[in-house]
Coordinates of C-alpha atoms and ligand atoms in Angstrom, one line a residue:
M1 CA -70.6 -18.4 -60.5
N2 CA -68.0 -20.4 -62.1
E3 CA -65.4 -21.9 -60.0
F4 CA -62.3 -21.3 -60.8
I5 CA -60.5 -24.8 -62.5
P6 CA -56.8 -25.9 -61.3
V7 CA -54.6 -27.1 -64.1
C8 CA -54.0 -30.4 -62.3
E9 CA -55.0 -32.0 -58.8
P10 CA -54.7 -35.1 -57.4
M11 CA -57.3 -37.4 -57.3
L12 CA -57.1 -40.0 -54.3
A13 CA -60.3 -41.8 -54.3
G14 CA -59.1 -45.2 -52.9
N15 CA -58.1 -46.3 -50.1
E16 CA -55.7 -43.6 -49.2
V17 CA -56.4 -43.0 -46.1
E18 CA -56.8 -46.5 -44.6
Y19 CA -53.1 -47.4 -45.4
V20 CA -51.6 -43.9 -44.3
S21 CA -53.4 -44.7 -41.6
E22 CA -52.6 -47.6 -41.0
A23 CA -48.8 -46.5 -41.2
V24 CA -49.3 -43.5 -38.7
K25 CA -51.4 -46.2 -36.3
T26 CA -48.2 -49.1 -36.0
G27 CA -45.9 -46.7 -36.2
W28 CA -44.2 -47.4 -39.7
I29 CA -43.3 -43.6 -41.3
S30 CA -39.8 -44.3 -42.7
S31 CA -38.9 -46.5 -45.4
G32 CA -39.6 -49.7 -43.2
G33 CA -42.9 -51.2 -43.0
K34 CA -44.5 -53.0 -45.5
Y35 CA -46.1 -50.4 -47.8
V36 CA -43.0 -50.2 -49.1
E37 CA -42.4 -53.4 -51.0
K38 CA -45.7 -54.1 -51.7
F39 CA -45.6 -50.4 -53.7
E40 CA -42.2 -51.5 -55.6
K41 CA -44.0 -55.5 -56.1
A42 CA -47.3 -53.6 -57.5
F43 CA -46.1 -51.2 -59.4
S44 CA -43.1 -52.6 -60.9
E45 CA -45.7 -55.7 -62.2
Y46 CA -48.1 -53.2 -63.9
S47 CA -45.4 -52.0 -65.3
G48 CA -44.3 -55.0 -66.5
C49 CA -41.4 -55.3 -65.0
E50 CA -39.3 -57.8 -62.0
Y51 CA -38.2 -55.8 -60.0
G52 CA -39.3 -51.9 -58.3
V53 CA -36.7 -49.4 -56.1
A54 CA -38.8 -46.4 -54.1
V55 CA -37.0 -43.3 -53.9
C56 CA -38.1 -40.0 -52.9
N57 CA -38.8 -38.7 -56.2
G58 CA -38.7 -38.8 -60.0
T59 CA -35.2 -36.9 -60.4
V60 CA -33.2 -39.2 -57.6
A61 CA -34.5 -42.0 -59.4
L62 CA -32.6 -41.0 -63.0
H63 CA -29.5 -40.3 -60.8
L64 CA -30.1 -43.3 -58.7
A65 CA -30.5 -45.5 -62.4
L66 CA -27.6 -43.7 -64.0
T67 CA -25.8 -44.1 -60.9
A68 CA -26.0 -47.6 -60.9
L69 CA -25.3 -48.1 -64.5
G70 CA -21.7 -46.6 -63.8
I71 CA -22.2 -43.4 -65.9
G72 CA -20.0 -40.5 -64.9
E73 CA -17.2 -38.0 -65.2
G74 CA -16.3 -37.5 -69.0
D75 CA -18.8 -39.6 -70.4
E76 CA -21.7 -38.0 -73.1
V77 CA -25.6 -38.9 -72.1
I78 CA -27.9 -38.6 -74.8
I79 CA -31.8 -36.5 -74.0
P80 CA -33.8 -34.6 -75.8
S81 CA -33.7 -31.1 -75.5
F82 CA -37.4 -30.9 -75.2
T83 CA -38.1 -32.0 -71.1
M84 CA -38.6 -31.1 -67.6
I85 CA -34.9 -29.7 -66.6
A86 CA -35.0 -32.9 -63.9
T87 CA -34.1 -35.1 -66.9
A88 CA -30.5 -32.7 -67.4
F89 CA -30.0 -32.5 -63.8
A90 CA -29.4 -35.7 -62.8
V91 CA -27.2 -36.3 -65.5
C92 CA -25.0 -34.0 -64.8
Y93 CA -25.3 -35.1 -60.7
T94 CA -23.1 -38.0 -62.5
G95 CA -20.3 -35.4 -63.4
A96 CA -21.3 -36.9 -67.2
R97 CA -23.0 -34.3 -69.7
P98 CA -25.9 -34.0 -71.6
V99 CA -26.0 -33.9 -75.2
F100 CA -29.4 -32.6 -76.6
V101 CA -31.6 -33.6 -79.4
D102 CA -34.6 -31.8 -80.8
A103 CA -38.1 -32.9 -80.5
D104 CA -40.3 -34.5 -83.1
P105 CA -42.5 -31.8 -84.6
F106 CA -45.5 -34.5 -84.5
T107 CA -44.7 -36.6 -80.8
W108 CA -43.0 -34.2 -79.3
N109 CA -40.4 -36.9 -78.3
I110 CA -37.0 -37.0 -79.1
D111 CA -36.4 -37.2 -82.7
V112 CA -35.0 -40.8 -83.3
T113 CA -33.8 -39.3 -86.8
K114 CA -31.7 -36.8 -85.2
I115 CA -29.9 -39.2 -82.5
E116 CA -26.9 -40.9 -84.3
E117 CA -25.4 -37.6 -85.4
K118 CA -24.9 -36.8 -82.2
I119 CA -23.3 -40.2 -80.6
N120 CA -19.7 -40.5 -80.5
T121 CA -17.4 -42.4 -78.1
K122 CA -18.0 -41.4 -75.6
T123 CA -21.6 -41.6 -75.4
K124 CA -23.2 -44.2 -72.6
A125 CA -26.3 -43.9 -72.5
I126 CA -29.4 -42.5 -74.1
I127 CA -32.7 -41.2 -71.9
P128 CA -35.5 -41.2 -74.1
V129 CA -38.5 -39.1 -72.2
H130 CA -41.7 -40.3 -72.8
I131 CA -43.4 -36.1 -73.3
F132 CA -47.2 -36.2 -71.3
G133 CA -47.3 -39.6 -71.1
N134 CA -46.7 -40.4 -75.2
P135 CA -44.9 -43.4 -75.8
C136 CA -41.3 -42.6 -77.4
A137 CA -40.4 -44.4 -80.5
M138 CA -38.4 -47.0 -78.7
D139 CA -37.8 -49.8 -81.8
Q140 CA -35.9 -47.2 -83.2
I141 CA -34.1 -46.5 -79.8
S142 CA -33.6 -49.7 -78.7
E143 CA -31.8 -50.7 -82.4
L144 CA -29.5 -47.6 -82.0
A145 CA -28.6 -48.4 -78.7
K146 CA -27.3 -52.0 -79.8
R147 CA -25.8 -51.3 -82.7
Y148 CA -23.6 -48.5 -80.2
N149 CA -23.7 -50.4 -77.4
L150 CA -25.3 -47.9 -75.0
F151 CA -27.4 -48.3 -72.4
I152 CA -31.2 -46.7 -72.5
V153 CA -33.2 -45.2 -69.3
E154 CA -35.9 -44.4 -69.8
D155 CA -37.6 -41.5 -68.4
A156 CA -41.1 -42.3 -67.8
A157 CA -42.1 -39.6 -65.2
E158 CA -45.0 -38.6 -67.2
A159 CA -46.3 -41.8 -68.3
H160 CA -47.2 -44.6 -65.7
G161 CA -49.1 -47.5 -67.4
A162 CA -48.2 -45.9 -71.1
E163 CA -47.9 -48.7 -74.2
Y164 CA -45.6 -49.1 -76.9
K165 CA -46.5 -51.4 -79.5
G166 CA -48.1 -54.1 -76.1
K167 CA -45.7 -53.5 -74.2
K168 CA -45.7 -50.8 -71.0
T169 CA -43.5 -47.7 -71.0
G170 CA -40.1 -47.9 -68.1
S171 CA -39.5 -52.0 -69.2
F172 CA -38.1 -51.1 -72.9
S173 CA -34.5 -50.3 -70.8
S174 CA -32.1 -51.6 -68.5
I175 CA -33.7 -49.2 -66.0
G176 CA -36.7 -47.5 -66.0
C177 CA -37.5 -44.2 -63.8
F178 CA -40.9 -42.8 -63.1
S179 CA -42.4 -40.0 -60.7
F180 CA -45.1 -39.6 -58.0
F181 CA -45.6 -35.4 -57.8
A182 CA -48.6 -34.7 -57.0
N183 CA -49.9 -33.8 -59.9
K184 CA -48.5 -37.7 -61.8
N185 CA -51.6 -39.7 -63.4
L186 CA -50.2 -41.4 -60.0
T187 CA -49.1 -40.1 -56.9
T188 CA -47.4 -40.7 -53.7
G189 CA -47.0 -36.5 -52.5
E190 CA -44.1 -36.8 -53.5
G191 CA -41.7 -40.2 -54.8
G192 CA -40.4 -41.7 -57.3
M193 CA -39.2 -45.4 -58.7
V194 CA -36.5 -47.2 -60.6
V195 CA -37.8 -50.1 -62.2
T196 CA -35.8 -53.3 -64.0
N197 CA -35.7 -56.9 -65.4
D198 CA -32.1 -56.7 -64.8
A199 CA -31.4 -58.4 -60.8
G200 CA -28.2 -56.8 -60.8
Y201 CA -29.2 -53.1 -61.7
Y202 CA -31.6 -54.5 -59.2
D203 CA -29.3 -54.5 -56.0
K204 CA -26.6 -51.8 -57.3
C205 CA -30.5 -49.3 -56.9
R206 CA -31.0 -50.7 -53.8
Y207 CA -27.1 -49.9 -52.4
Y208 CA -27.0 -46.7 -53.9
R209 CA -30.8 -45.9 -52.3
N210 CA -29.4 -46.5 -49.2
M211 CA -26.0 -45.2 -48.7
C212 CA -24.3 -48.5 -49.5
F213 CA -24.7 -50.0 -46.8
P214 CA -24.2 -53.4 -47.6
L215 CA -27.2 -55.2 -48.8
N216 CA -26.3 -58.7 -47.6
A217 CA -24.6 -58.2 -44.6
P218 CA -24.5 -57.1 -41.4
R219 CA -24.1 -53.1 -40.7
N220 CA -20.5 -52.4 -39.5
Y221 CA -20.8 -48.5 -40.9
I222 CA -18.2 -49.5 -43.3
H223 CA -19.3 -47.7 -46.3
E224 CA -17.2 -49.0 -49.6
E225 CA -18.8 -46.3 -51.9
I226 CA -20.7 -42.8 -51.5
G227 CA -24.2 -43.4 -51.6
F228 CA -27.3 -41.3 -51.2
N229 CA -30.4 -41.1 -48.7
Y230 CA -33.3 -41.7 -51.5
R231 CA -35.4 -43.9 -49.8
M232 CA -38.9 -43.4 -50.2
S233 CA -41.2 -43.8 -46.2
N234 CA -43.7 -46.2 -46.0
L235 CA -46.0 -43.1 -45.7
H236 CA -46.0 -42.0 -48.9
A237 CA -46.3 -46.2 -50.2
A238 CA -49.1 -46.3 -48.7
I239 CA -50.1 -44.0 -50.7
G240 CA -48.6 -45.1 -53.5
L241 CA -50.2 -48.6 -53.1
A242 CA -53.9 -47.4 -52.6
Q243 CA -53.1 -45.6 -56.1
T244 CA -51.6 -49.1 -58.2
E245 CA -54.7 -50.5 -57.6
K246 CA -57.1 -47.3 -59.1
A247 CA -53.7 -47.3 -61.7
D248 CA -56.1 -48.4 -64.8
E249 CA -59.3 -46.5 -63.9
Y250 CA -57.2 -43.3 -64.1
K251 CA -55.6 -43.8 -67.0
K252 CA -58.5 -44.3 -68.4
L253 CA -59.7 -41.0 -66.9
R254 CA -56.9 -39.0 -68.4
I255 CA -57.2 -40.7 -72.0
Q256 CA -60.9 -40.2 -72.2
N257 CA -59.9 -36.4 -70.6
A258 CA -57.6 -35.9 -73.8
E259 CA -60.6 -37.2 -76.5
K260 CA -63.3 -34.5 -75.2
Y261 CA -60.3 -31.7 -75.7
K262 CA -59.3 -33.1 -79.1
F263 CA -63.5 -33.6 -79.6
Y264 CA -64.5 -30.2 -78.8
L265 CA -60.9 -28.1 -80.5
K266 CA -61.1 -29.9 -83.8
D267 CA -62.9 -27.1 -85.5
C268 CA -60.9 -24.6 -84.0
P269 CA -58.2 -23.0 -86.1
G270 CA -54.7 -22.6 -85.0
I271 CA -54.6 -25.6 -82.2
I272 CA -52.0 -28.5 -82.9
F273 CA -52.1 -31.6 -80.4
Q274 CA -48.9 -33.8 -80.0
K275 CA -49.9 -36.9 -82.0
D276 CA -50.6 -39.9 -81.2
E277 CA -49.3 -42.7 -83.2
A278 CA -51.0 -45.8 -83.8
D279 CA -48.9 -48.6 -82.2
S280 CA -49.2 -46.6 -79.5
V281 CA -50.6 -46.1 -75.9
N282 CA -50.8 -42.6 -74.7
V283 CA -52.1 -42.0 -70.9
H284 CA -51.6 -38.1 -71.3
W285 CA -50.4 -36.8 -68.2
M286 CA -51.0 -33.2 -69.5
N287 CA -53.4 -31.7 -72.3
A288 CA -50.5 -29.6 -74.0
I289 CA -51.9 -27.7 -77.0
L290 CA -49.1 -25.5 -79.6
I291 CA -50.8 -22.3 -80.9
N292 CA -50.0 -21.0 -84.2
P293 CA -50.8 -17.3 -83.6
E294 CA -51.6 -16.9 -86.9
E295 CA -53.8 -19.0 -87.7
Y296 CA -56.1 -18.6 -83.9
G297 CA -55.3 -14.7 -83.6
H298 CA -54.4 -14.1 -80.5
T299 CA -50.9 -15.8 -79.2
R300 CA -49.9 -17.8 -76.7
D301 CA -49.7 -16.0 -74.0
E302 CA -52.9 -13.8 -74.6
L303 CA -55.0 -17.1 -74.5
M304 CA -53.4 -18.3 -71.3
I305 CA -54.4 -14.1 -70.0
H306 CA -57.8 -14.9 -71.4
L307 CA -57.8 -18.3 -69.6
K308 CA -56.9 -16.8 -66.5
E309 CA -59.4 -13.9 -66.4
N310 CA -62.2 -16.7 -67.2
K311 CA -60.8 -18.6 -64.3
I312 CA -59.0 -21.1 -65.5
D313 CA -55.4 -22.3 -64.7
S314 CA -52.9 -23.5 -67.4
R315 CA -49.0 -23.2 -67.1
L316 CA -46.2 -22.8 -70.0
L317 CA -44.7 -26.1 -71.1
F318 CA -41.2 -26.7 -70.8
N319 CA -38.1 -24.4 -72.1
G320 CA -36.0 -26.0 -73.7
M321 CA -32.5 -27.6 -72.6
H322 CA -30.4 -25.0 -74.8
R323 CA -31.5 -22.1 -73.2
Q324 CA -30.9 -23.0 -69.5
P325 CA -28.0 -20.9 -68.1
S326 CA -27.2 -23.9 -65.8
M327 CA -26.2 -25.7 -68.6
Q328 CA -23.5 -23.8 -69.8
K329 CA -20.8 -24.9 -67.1
F330 CA -21.2 -28.5 -68.6
G331 CA -20.1 -27.6 -71.5
C332 CA -23.4 -28.4 -73.3
D333 CA -24.4 -27.0 -76.8
M334 CA -26.1 -24.0 -76.0
K335 CA -25.6 -22.6 -79.4
G336 CA -27.5 -25.5 -81.8
E337 CA -30.4 -24.7 -83.4
Y338 CA -33.5 -26.9 -81.4
P339 CA -36.9 -25.0 -83.5
V340 CA -39.3 -27.8 -82.5
T341 CA -38.5 -27.5 -78.9
D342 CA -38.1 -23.5 -79.5
R343 CA -41.5 -23.7 -80.5
L344 CA -42.6 -25.4 -78.1
A345 CA -41.3 -23.3 -75.9
D346 CA -42.7 -20.5 -77.1
N347 CA -45.9 -21.5 -78.0
G348 CA -47.5 -24.4 -76.2
L349 CA -49.6 -24.4 -73.0
Y350 CA -51.0 -27.6 -70.5
L351 CA -54.7 -26.9 -70.1
P352 CA -56.3 -28.5 -67.2
S353 CA -55.4 -32.2 -67.2
A354 CA -56.4 -33.8 -64.0
S355 CA -58.1 -37.4 -63.9
S356 CA -60.8 -35.8 -61.7
L357 CA -61.7 -33.2 -64.6
S358 CA -65.9 -32.8 -65.3
D359 CA -67.1 -32.8 -68.2
E360 CA -68.8 -29.9 -67.8
S361 CA -65.1 -28.2 -66.6
I362 CA -63.2 -29.4 -70.3
E363 CA -67.0 -28.0 -71.8
R364 CA -65.9 -24.7 -70.4
I365 CA -62.5 -24.5 -70.8
C366 CA -63.2 -25.8 -74.6
D367 CA -66.1 -22.8 -75.2
V368 CA -63.3 -20.2 -73.7
T369 CA -60.8 -21.1 -75.8
V370 CA -62.9 -21.3 -79.3
G371 CA -64.4 -18.2 -78.2
F372 CA -60.9 -16.4 -78.4
A373 CA -60.2 -17.6 -82.0
K374 CA -59.7 -15.3 -84.8
H375 CA -63.2 -16.5 -86.2
N376 CA -64.6 -15.7 -83.1
L377 CA -63.4 -12.0 -83.1
Ligands
PLP1 C1 -39.8 -35.6 -68.0 C2 -39.6 -35.5 -66.2 N1 -38.3 -36.3 -65.8 C3 -37.9 -36.0 -63.9 C4 -39.5 -35.6 -63.4 C5 -38.8 -35.3 -62.1 O1 -40.0 -36.1 -60.9 P1 -39.9 -35.3 -59.8 O2 -40.5 -34.3 -60.1 O3 -40.7 -36.4 -58.8 O4 -38.7 -35.5 -59.1 C6 -40.2 -34.8 -63.9 C7 -41.4 -34.4 -63.1 O5 -42.2 -33.7 -63.3 C8 -40.7 -35.0 -65.7 O6 -41.3 -34.1 -66.0

């Protein structure tokens, strides 16, 4: 009898229980306590950055970063049209307008050849998103940012430990942002972190994270600016520290799983994978595939139903930002052409992707997928 295979589940195989128990036993369950700083130090070091500020999720990490950089009303921020909605929401929270750029047809990251045409005098920042753990072309993006004097805020929510030319994602920008949601390669349940090499941004992030309480003065309950409660609890940070200790192990598992999928599906017609660049390490948060229905013989939706019938879970890919009703009132471009994003949204799906996925499960998923293709009809 085949077991149901979920699309993702966390791998909690290290010191999580020990550290969380210690936090509970000592009573340090809010944001005070030793694990928050320990996690910040361990994860920022792992990401090649000097400073880390732990927060309660990846969405607020992005908002905190943009706030620390002074982005607000009247500004424009360039983001990929193919991303999770959090990237766009974080820009909207500041009052700035998200400006969309289509995806590259091969890497599925922001198309670097289409960024420049969207830059104008209002543009303040670019948010490259390392989609599914695949690093963006940071050389080209950094060159553009330098030429037009723009900030870069990396959305590395899906890219823990990914590498571009030997350097970790999150360390290429003014501020890099991560998510530790339960399906991420490293998790705290809910959680996020901003990382930076700039002491000034580090201070600003800590200041806004904690209600704009002064950093280096006694608490007199006078707040000069609007701040946020974006703090991470010591309980979540305890999990995060245990996860970071296993970061390279989990990264390896995710990469091995992706290689197995590519091996088993390589001869199946109509299945397209995201392209990994030779100078990058994609950490394969999710094993996403794009279906060419003419070649495969079925649509993406038919495949998802077939997988479900075989007790295999899958998910749709993100829908384009230009298709989001919520973006309309921010004056975003809802009528532009974003053909690559549309193709991914309409024909793409995630296959199960947990670090703990067994060889037998991957083989079964691939057998079911290949068996449903046209040549087997
Ligand atoms: C690209 C991207 N950015 C931001 C986020 C937001 O992270 P969180 O869910 O922790 O708020 C996610 C979450 O999945 C994401 O995939």
